[in-house]
Coordinates of C-alpha atoms in Angstrom, one line a residue:
M1 CA -126.1 26.9 -49.0
G2 CA -125.3 30.1 -47.4
K3 CA -123.0 28.5 -44.6
L4 CA -119.4 28.8 -44.1
P5 CA -117.6 25.6 -44.0
V6 CA -116.1 24.8 -40.6
C7 CA -112.5 24.6 -41.6
N8 CA -109.0 26.1 -41.2
G9 CA -107.9 29.7 -41.0
C10 CA -108.4 30.2 -44.7
T11 CA -112.3 30.7 -43.7
L12 CA -111.4 33.4 -41.1
L13 CA -109.3 35.4 -43.6
S14 CA -112.2 35.1 -46.2
W15 CA -114.3 36.3 -43.8
N16 CA -112.5 39.2 -42.8
R17 CA -111.7 40.3 -46.3
S18 CA -115.4 40.2 -47.1
I19 CA -116.1 42.6 -44.4
V20 CA -113.9 44.9 -45.8
V21 CA -115.3 44.6 -49.3
A22 CA -118.9 45.0 -47.8
L23 CA -117.6 48.1 -46.3
L24 CA -116.1 49.8 -49.3
L25 CA -119.4 48.5 -51.4
S26 CA -121.9 49.9 -48.8
Q27 CA -120.0 53.2 -48.5
L28 CA -120.3 53.4 -52.6
C29 CA -123.6 52.5 -53.2
C30 CA -125.9 52.3 -49.7
S31 CA -125.4 55.6 -48.1
Q32 CA -128.8 56.4 -47.8
V33 CA -129.2 52.9 -46.3
W34 CA -126.3 53.5 -43.6
A35 CA -127.9 56.6 -42.2
Q36 CA -130.5 54.2 -40.7
C37 CA -128.7 50.5 -40.6
R38 CA -125.4 50.9 -38.8
I39 CA -124.2 47.1 -39.9
L40 CA -121.0 49.1 -41.1
R41 CA -120.3 50.4 -37.6
C42 CA -121.0 46.9 -36.3
N43 CA -118.3 45.5 -39.0
S44 CA -115.3 47.9 -38.8
D45 CA -115.9 47.5 -35.0
Y46 CA -115.4 43.5 -35.3
V47 CA -112.6 44.4 -37.8
A48 CA -110.7 46.7 -35.6
A49 CA -111.0 44.1 -32.4
T50 CA -109.7 41.2 -34.6
Q51 CA -107.2 42.5 -36.7
H52 CA -103.9 42.2 -34.5
L53 CA -104.6 38.4 -34.0
R54 CA -102.7 36.2 -35.9
V55 CA -104.8 33.1 -37.6
R56 CA -104.6 29.7 -36.2
E57 CA -106.3 26.4 -37.2
G58 CA -109.5 25.4 -35.7
A59 CA -111.0 27.0 -32.7
D60 CA -109.8 30.2 -31.2
V61 CA -111.4 31.3 -28.2
R62 CA -109.8 34.9 -28.9
Y63 CA -112.5 35.2 -31.3
C64 CA -115.3 34.9 -28.8
S65 CA -115.7 38.1 -26.8
P66 CA -115.5 40.2 -30.3
L67 CA -117.8 37.8 -31.7
R68 CA -120.3 38.3 -29.4
S69 CA -120.0 42.0 -29.4
Y70 CA -120.6 41.5 -33.3
A71 CA -123.5 39.7 -32.3
H72 CA -124.8 42.3 -29.8
C73 CA -124.2 45.1 -32.1
T74 CA -126.3 43.5 -35.2
K75 CA -129.1 42.9 -32.5
K76 CA -129.4 46.6 -31.9
T77 CA -129.6 47.6 -35.6
A78 CA -131.5 44.8 -36.4
R79 CA -135.1 46.9 -37.2
A80 CA -133.2 49.4 -39.1
C81 CA -131.1 46.5 -41.2
R82 CA -134.4 44.5 -42.0
G83 CA -133.8 44.3 -45.7
D84 CA -130.1 45.2 -45.9
L85 CA -128.1 42.2 -47.8
A86 CA -124.8 43.1 -45.9
Y87 CA -126.8 42.5 -42.5
H88 CA -128.2 39.5 -43.2
S89 CA -124.9 38.1 -44.3
A90 CA -123.3 39.3 -40.9
V91 CA -125.9 37.6 -38.7
Q92 CA -125.1 34.7 -40.5
G93 CA -121.3 34.8 -40.6
I94 CA -121.5 35.7 -37.0
E95 CA -123.6 32.4 -36.4
D96 CA -121.1 30.4 -38.7
L97 CA -117.8 31.7 -36.7
L98 CA -119.4 31.3 -33.1
I99 CA -119.7 27.7 -34.0
Q100 CA -116.4 27.4 -35.5
H101 CA -114.5 28.6 -32.8
R102 CA -117.0 26.8 -30.3
C103 CA -118.1 30.1 -28.5
P104 CA -121.0 29.9 -26.1
K105 CA -123.1 33.0 -26.8
T106 CA -122.8 34.1 -23.2
G107 CA -120.4 35.7 -21.8
P108 CA -117.8 38.5 -21.8
T109 CA -117.8 41.0 -24.6
A110 CA -114.7 42.7 -26.3
Q111 CA -114.0 46.3 -24.6
P112 CA -113.5 49.2 -26.8
R113 CA -109.8 49.6 -26.9
P114 CA -108.5 52.4 -24.9
P115 CA -106.8 55.1 -26.2
P116 CA -103.0 55.0 -25.3
Q117 CA -101.7 56.3 -22.2
A118 CA -98.7 57.4 -20.2
P119 CA -96.7 54.4 -18.6
L120 CA -97.7 53.7 -14.8
S121 CA -95.7 54.7 -12.2
G122 CA -95.7 54.0 -8.3
D123 CA -98.1 52.2 -6.9
A124 CA -100.8 52.3 -9.9
C125 CA -101.3 48.7 -9.6
C126 CA -102.6 49.2 -5.8
Y127 CA -106.1 50.0 -6.0
E128 CA -106.2 50.7 -1.9
R129 CA -103.0 52.6 -1.8
V130 CA -103.8 54.9 -5.2
Y131 CA -107.2 55.8 -3.6
Q132 CA -106.2 56.3 -0.4
Q133 CA -103.4 58.9 -2.1
Q134 CA -105.9 60.7 -4.2
Q135 CA -108.9 60.6 -1.6
G136 CA -107.3 60.9 1.8
H137 CA -109.3 58.2 3.0
A138 CA -110.3 54.4 2.0
P139 CA -112.9 53.4 -0.4
E140 CA -116.3 52.5 0.3
Y141 CA -116.4 48.4 0.1
V142 CA -119.6 46.6 -1.1
H143 CA -120.0 42.8 -0.3
C144 CA -122.1 40.4 -2.6
G145 CA -122.7 36.7 -1.6
V146 CA -124.0 34.0 -3.8
F147 CA -124.6 30.5 -2.4
G148 CA -127.1 27.7 -1.9
D149 CA -130.6 27.3 -4.1
P150 CA -129.2 30.3 -5.1
H151 CA -129.5 32.8 -2.7
V152 CA -128.2 36.3 -3.5
R153 CA -126.9 39.2 -1.6
T154 CA -126.5 42.3 -3.6
F155 CA -123.8 45.0 -3.6
Q156 CA -126.8 47.0 -2.1
D157 CA -127.5 44.8 0.6
E158 CA -130.7 43.2 -0.9
F159 CA -131.4 39.3 -0.9
H160 CA -132.7 37.3 -3.2
T161 CA -133.9 33.7 -3.9
C162 CA -133.8 32.9 -7.4
A163 CA -135.1 30.3 -9.9
V164 CA -132.8 30.9 -12.4
R165 CA -131.2 28.0 -14.4
G166 CA -128.3 28.1 -16.7
A167 CA -125.6 30.8 -16.9
W168 CA -126.1 34.0 -15.3
P169 CA -123.9 37.0 -15.3
L170 CA -123.1 37.9 -11.3
I171 CA -120.6 40.6 -12.4
D172 CA -119.8 42.2 -15.5
N173 CA -118.1 45.6 -15.4
E174 CA -114.6 47.4 -17.0
Y175 CA -112.3 45.3 -14.9
L176 CA -114.2 42.2 -13.9
Y177 CA -116.6 39.4 -15.2
V178 CA -118.1 36.6 -12.9
Q179 CA -120.5 34.0 -14.1
A180 CA -122.3 31.5 -12.4
T181 CA -124.2 28.4 -13.9
S182 CA -127.3 26.7 -11.5
A183 CA -128.6 23.4 -12.4
P184 CA -131.5 21.2 -11.1
T185 CA -130.6 19.3 -7.8
G186 CA -133.2 16.7 -8.3
G187 CA -134.8 17.4 -5.1
A188 CA -138.1 19.9 -5.3
A189 CA -139.1 20.9 -8.7
Y190 CA -137.7 24.3 -8.5
A191 CA -134.6 23.4 -6.6
T192 CA -131.2 24.3 -8.2
A193 CA -127.8 24.5 -7.2
L194 CA -124.6 26.4 -8.4
T195 CA -122.5 24.1 -10.1
K196 CA -119.9 26.0 -12.0
I197 CA -118.4 29.5 -11.4
T198 CA -116.1 31.3 -13.7
I199 CA -114.2 34.7 -13.1
I200 CA -112.5 36.8 -16.0
F201 CA -110.3 39.5 -14.5
K202 CA -109.7 41.3 -17.9
N203 CA -107.0 43.3 -18.8
W204 CA -106.0 46.3 -17.4
R205 CA -103.0 48.7 -18.7
E206 CA -99.5 47.5 -17.5
C207 CA -101.1 45.7 -14.6
I208 CA -102.3 42.3 -15.8
E209 CA -103.3 40.3 -18.7
Q210 CA -106.3 38.6 -18.8
Q211 CA -106.8 35.6 -16.5
I212 CA -109.4 33.1 -15.8
Y213 CA -110.4 31.2 -12.6
Q214 CA -113.0 28.4 -13.2
A215 CA -114.5 26.1 -10.5
E216 CA -117.0 23.3 -10.7
L217 CA -118.6 21.3 -8.7
D218 CA -116.3 18.9 -6.8
D219 CA -113.4 20.6 -8.7
V220 CA -112.5 23.8 -6.7
P221 CA -108.8 24.0 -8.3
P222 CA -106.1 26.2 -6.3
A223 CA -105.0 27.8 -9.2
F224 CA -106.1 29.7 -12.0
V225 CA -106.9 27.7 -15.9
D226 CA -103.5 28.0 -16.8
G227 CA -102.0 26.2 -13.6
S228 CA -100.6 29.8 -12.4
V229 CA -101.5 30.8 -8.7
M230 CA -100.2 34.4 -9.1
G231 CA -100.4 37.2 -12.3
G232 CA -99.7 40.7 -13.0
E233 CA -95.9 40.6 -11.9
R234 CA -94.7 44.2 -11.5
R235 CA -92.0 45.4 -10.0
G236 CA -91.7 42.3 -7.9
Q237 CA -95.5 42.6 -6.8
H238 CA -98.4 40.5 -7.9
S239 CA -101.7 41.9 -8.8
L240 CA -103.1 38.5 -8.5
Q241 CA -103.2 35.8 -5.9
V242 CA -105.0 32.6 -5.5
R243 CA -104.5 31.3 -2.3
S244 CA -106.1 28.0 -0.9
Q245 CA -106.3 26.4 2.9
A246 CA -108.9 23.8 2.0
P247 CA -107.3 22.4 -1.4
G248 CA -110.3 21.1 -3.4
Q249 CA -112.6 23.0 -1.1
Q250 CA -112.2 26.7 -1.1
V251 CA -109.8 29.1 -2.7
E252 CA -109.4 32.9 -2.3
I253 CA -108.4 35.5 -5.1
W254 CA -106.8 38.8 -4.2
A255 CA -106.9 41.2 -7.4
A256 CA -104.9 44.1 -5.8
H257 CA -105.1 46.1 -8.9
I258 CA -108.9 46.3 -8.4
G259 CA -108.6 46.3 -4.6
T260 CA -111.4 43.0 -4.5
R261 CA -111.0 39.9 -2.8
L262 CA -113.1 36.8 -3.7
V263 CA -113.7 33.5 -2.0
V264 CA -115.2 30.5 -3.8
R265 CA -116.2 27.2 -2.0
Q266 CA -118.1 24.2 -2.4
S267 CA -120.7 23.7 0.5
G268 CA -122.3 20.3 0.2
R269 CA -123.6 19.9 -3.1
S270 CA -123.2 23.4 -4.4
L271 CA -120.8 26.1 -5.1
G272 CA -120.7 29.7 -3.5
L273 CA -119.0 32.9 -3.9
S274 CA -118.4 35.8 -1.7
V275 CA -117.1 39.3 -3.0
R276 CA -115.6 42.3 -1.2
A277 CA -115.0 45.2 -3.9
P278 CA -114.8 48.9 -3.9
R279 CA -117.8 50.6 -4.8
P280 CA -115.9 52.8 -7.4
I281 CA -115.1 49.4 -9.0
V282 CA -118.6 47.7 -9.2
D283 CA -120.0 50.8 -10.5
T284 CA -117.6 50.8 -13.8
F285 CA -120.5 49.1 -16.2
T286 CA -122.3 50.7 -18.9
P287 CA -126.2 50.3 -19.7
E288 CA -125.6 47.3 -22.0
Q289 CA -124.2 45.2 -18.8
D290 CA -127.5 45.6 -17.4
L291 CA -127.5 42.0 -16.0
Q292 CA -125.8 41.5 -13.0
L293 CA -127.0 39.4 -10.2
C294 CA -124.9 40.8 -7.7
V295 CA -125.8 44.3 -8.8
W296 CA -129.3 44.1 -9.6
G297 CA -130.4 40.8 -7.8
C298 CA -132.2 38.3 -9.5
P299 CA -135.3 39.2 -12.3
A300 CA -138.2 40.0 -10.9
S301 CA -139.5 36.6 -13.0
Q302 CA -137.1 34.7 -11.4
R303 CA -137.7 35.3 -7.4
L304 CA -138.8 32.9 -5.3
S305 CA -140.3 33.4 -1.6
R306 CA -138.3 33.0 1.2
P307 CA -139.9 30.2 4.1
L308 CA -140.5 31.6 7.2
P309 CA -141.6 28.2 8.9
Q310 CA -143.4 27.4 12.0
P311 CA -140.9 26.8 15.0
S312 CA -142.1 23.2 15.4
T313 CA -140.8 22.2 12.0
E314 CA -137.4 20.0 11.9
A315 CA -135.8 22.4 9.4
H316 CA -136.4 25.2 11.9
A317 CA -134.7 23.5 14.7
H318 CA -131.7 22.4 12.7
C319 CA -131.0 25.9 11.3
S320 CA -131.6 27.4 14.5
A321 CA -128.9 25.3 16.2
L322 CA -126.3 26.6 13.7
L323 CA -128.0 30.3 13.2
P324 CA -129.4 31.5 15.9
V325 CA -130.8 34.6 14.4
P326 CA -133.7 34.8 12.5
D327 CA -132.1 36.5 9.5
V328 CA -132.0 35.9 5.5
Y329 CA -129.3 33.6 6.0
F330 CA -131.6 31.5 8.6
Q331 CA -134.2 31.8 6.1
A332 CA -132.2 30.8 3.5
C333 CA -130.9 27.8 5.3
V334 CA -134.4 26.5 6.0
F335 CA -135.3 27.2 2.1
D336 CA -132.7 24.9 1.3
L337 CA -133.3 22.4 3.7
L338 CA -136.9 22.0 2.3
A339 CA -135.6 22.2 -1.0
T340 CA -133.2 19.4 -0.7
G341 CA -133.8 17.6 2.2
D342 CA -130.0 17.4 2.8
T343 CA -128.9 18.6 6.0
N344 CA -125.4 19.3 4.7
S345 CA -127.2 22.2 2.7
S346 CA -127.1 24.0 5.5
A347 CA -123.5 24.4 5.3
A348 CA -123.8 27.3 2.5
A349 CA -126.0 29.6 4.6
V350 CA -123.5 28.7 7.2
A351 CA -120.6 29.8 5.3
A352 CA -122.2 32.8 3.4
L353 CA -122.6 34.4 7.0
E354 CA -119.0 33.8 7.9
D355 CA -117.8 35.6 4.9
A356 CA -120.3 38.6 5.5
R357 CA -118.6 38.9 8.8
V358 CA -115.4 39.2 7.5
M359 CA -116.1 41.0 4.2
L360 CA -118.7 44.0 5.9
S361 CA -116.5 46.7 7.9
D362 CA -120.0 47.9 9.4
P363 CA -121.4 44.8 11.7
D364 CA -124.7 46.3 11.9
K365 CA -124.8 45.4 8.2
V366 CA -124.3 41.4 8.6
H367 CA -127.4 40.5 9.6
L368 CA -130.0 41.3 7.1
V369 CA -133.4 40.9 9.2
P370 CA -136.5 41.5 7.3
A371 CA -139.4 43.4 9.2
G372 CA -141.2 41.6 11.7
T373 CA -138.7 38.6 11.7
A374 CA -137.5 39.1 14.7
Q375 CA -140.6 39.2 16.8
H376 CA -142.3 36.6 15.0
L377 CA -142.0 33.9 12.6
P378 CA -145.2 33.5 10.1
N379 CA -146.3 30.5 8.5
L380 CA -144.5 29.1 5.6
P381 CA -145.6 30.3 2.7
L382 CA -148.7 28.3 0.8
T383 CA -146.5 28.7 -2.8
L384 CA -143.7 27.4 -1.5
A385 CA -145.5 24.2 0.5
V386 CA -147.5 23.4 -2.6
A387 CA -143.7 23.5 -4.4
V388 CA -142.4 21.3 -2.0
L389 CA -145.2 18.7 -2.3
A390 CA -145.3 18.8 -5.8
G391 CA -141.7 18.3 -6.0
R392 CA -142.0 15.2 -3.8
L393 CA -144.8 13.7 -5.3
H394 CA -143.0 13.8 -8.9
N395 CA -140.1 12.0 -7.5
L396 CA -142.5 9.5 -6.1
L397 CA -144.5 9.0 -9.0
A398 CA -140.7 8.4 -10.9
Y399 CA -140.0 5.5 -9.1
Q400 CA -143.2 3.6 -9.5

């Protein structure tokens, strides 16, 4: 009882009509409640976001972003709507429609429809050229790198090692949504690795329509999800291009309309992402988009201490040969080697450092060296050593 059946497009039509009826009844009978409970606004926003979509049978991913926005809106008004029947009906309906359309609960949300704008002219879809014309100088570029177990270098040049598992947004702004998924590696108890990266370029005026790129472990395709390698054609130019010099291992995506370059690669048994973007682009987010690993780094509760090993350790010797500067990339190399026991894991840190060299215009910012690291290397933190031993003991017992 109370569940919407998962069926054809008639369910969606009846649900949309129910929202409209609820709007009218609530305006007639519940004006005092509406002053506190904002469910009417949530309902009307969802109707406005989906009324232009033609109904299809079965799952329809076009409804996923509006439904997530709808769910987010109801959560914000949950306390004021505690006793409101329209609110509880909406919450139940959202759950059913998310299931019907096979929508994950995490992901990009629908953006408000912008007011009509004048047609674009000239080089409007080339961000760098327009910025140079308007400001008289090139924009400031920032870099984010995510790799290994995973390690995150933020746009603010902070560096974190994360214990995150599952799907987490790396970037979520007006133009771009990037999500990474981490899964256990089977090594130490805390060890995880990036196994999936999803990049969504959002609709932007006349320059591009939404385009999606997705890579998984052992599957780094040289094209977007729809099979194309270019998008956003205008006056013979393309705003989006996918290039691959190592098919199945590495791709580079160039988004001219936002002046942004993204590199996705597989190193060892993990994926990695490097991004170079203008600061004005990465700063175009709202307060609701408050979880972005490339902007804020890992949540404090998910951060791990990085190892600073004794020079005599095998991990130190292996990583020193590849990364002679004792910076955070060297530390990440040692961390991954201790966590996985796989010498191939060091390739992720090496590739991330090379990307930083290419993407950062200031060579002095390439190496992030923690205070005191260049002079001496302290002992391995006790917490990391215990975690490594616990993971190995767990694996040993599992085979007996």
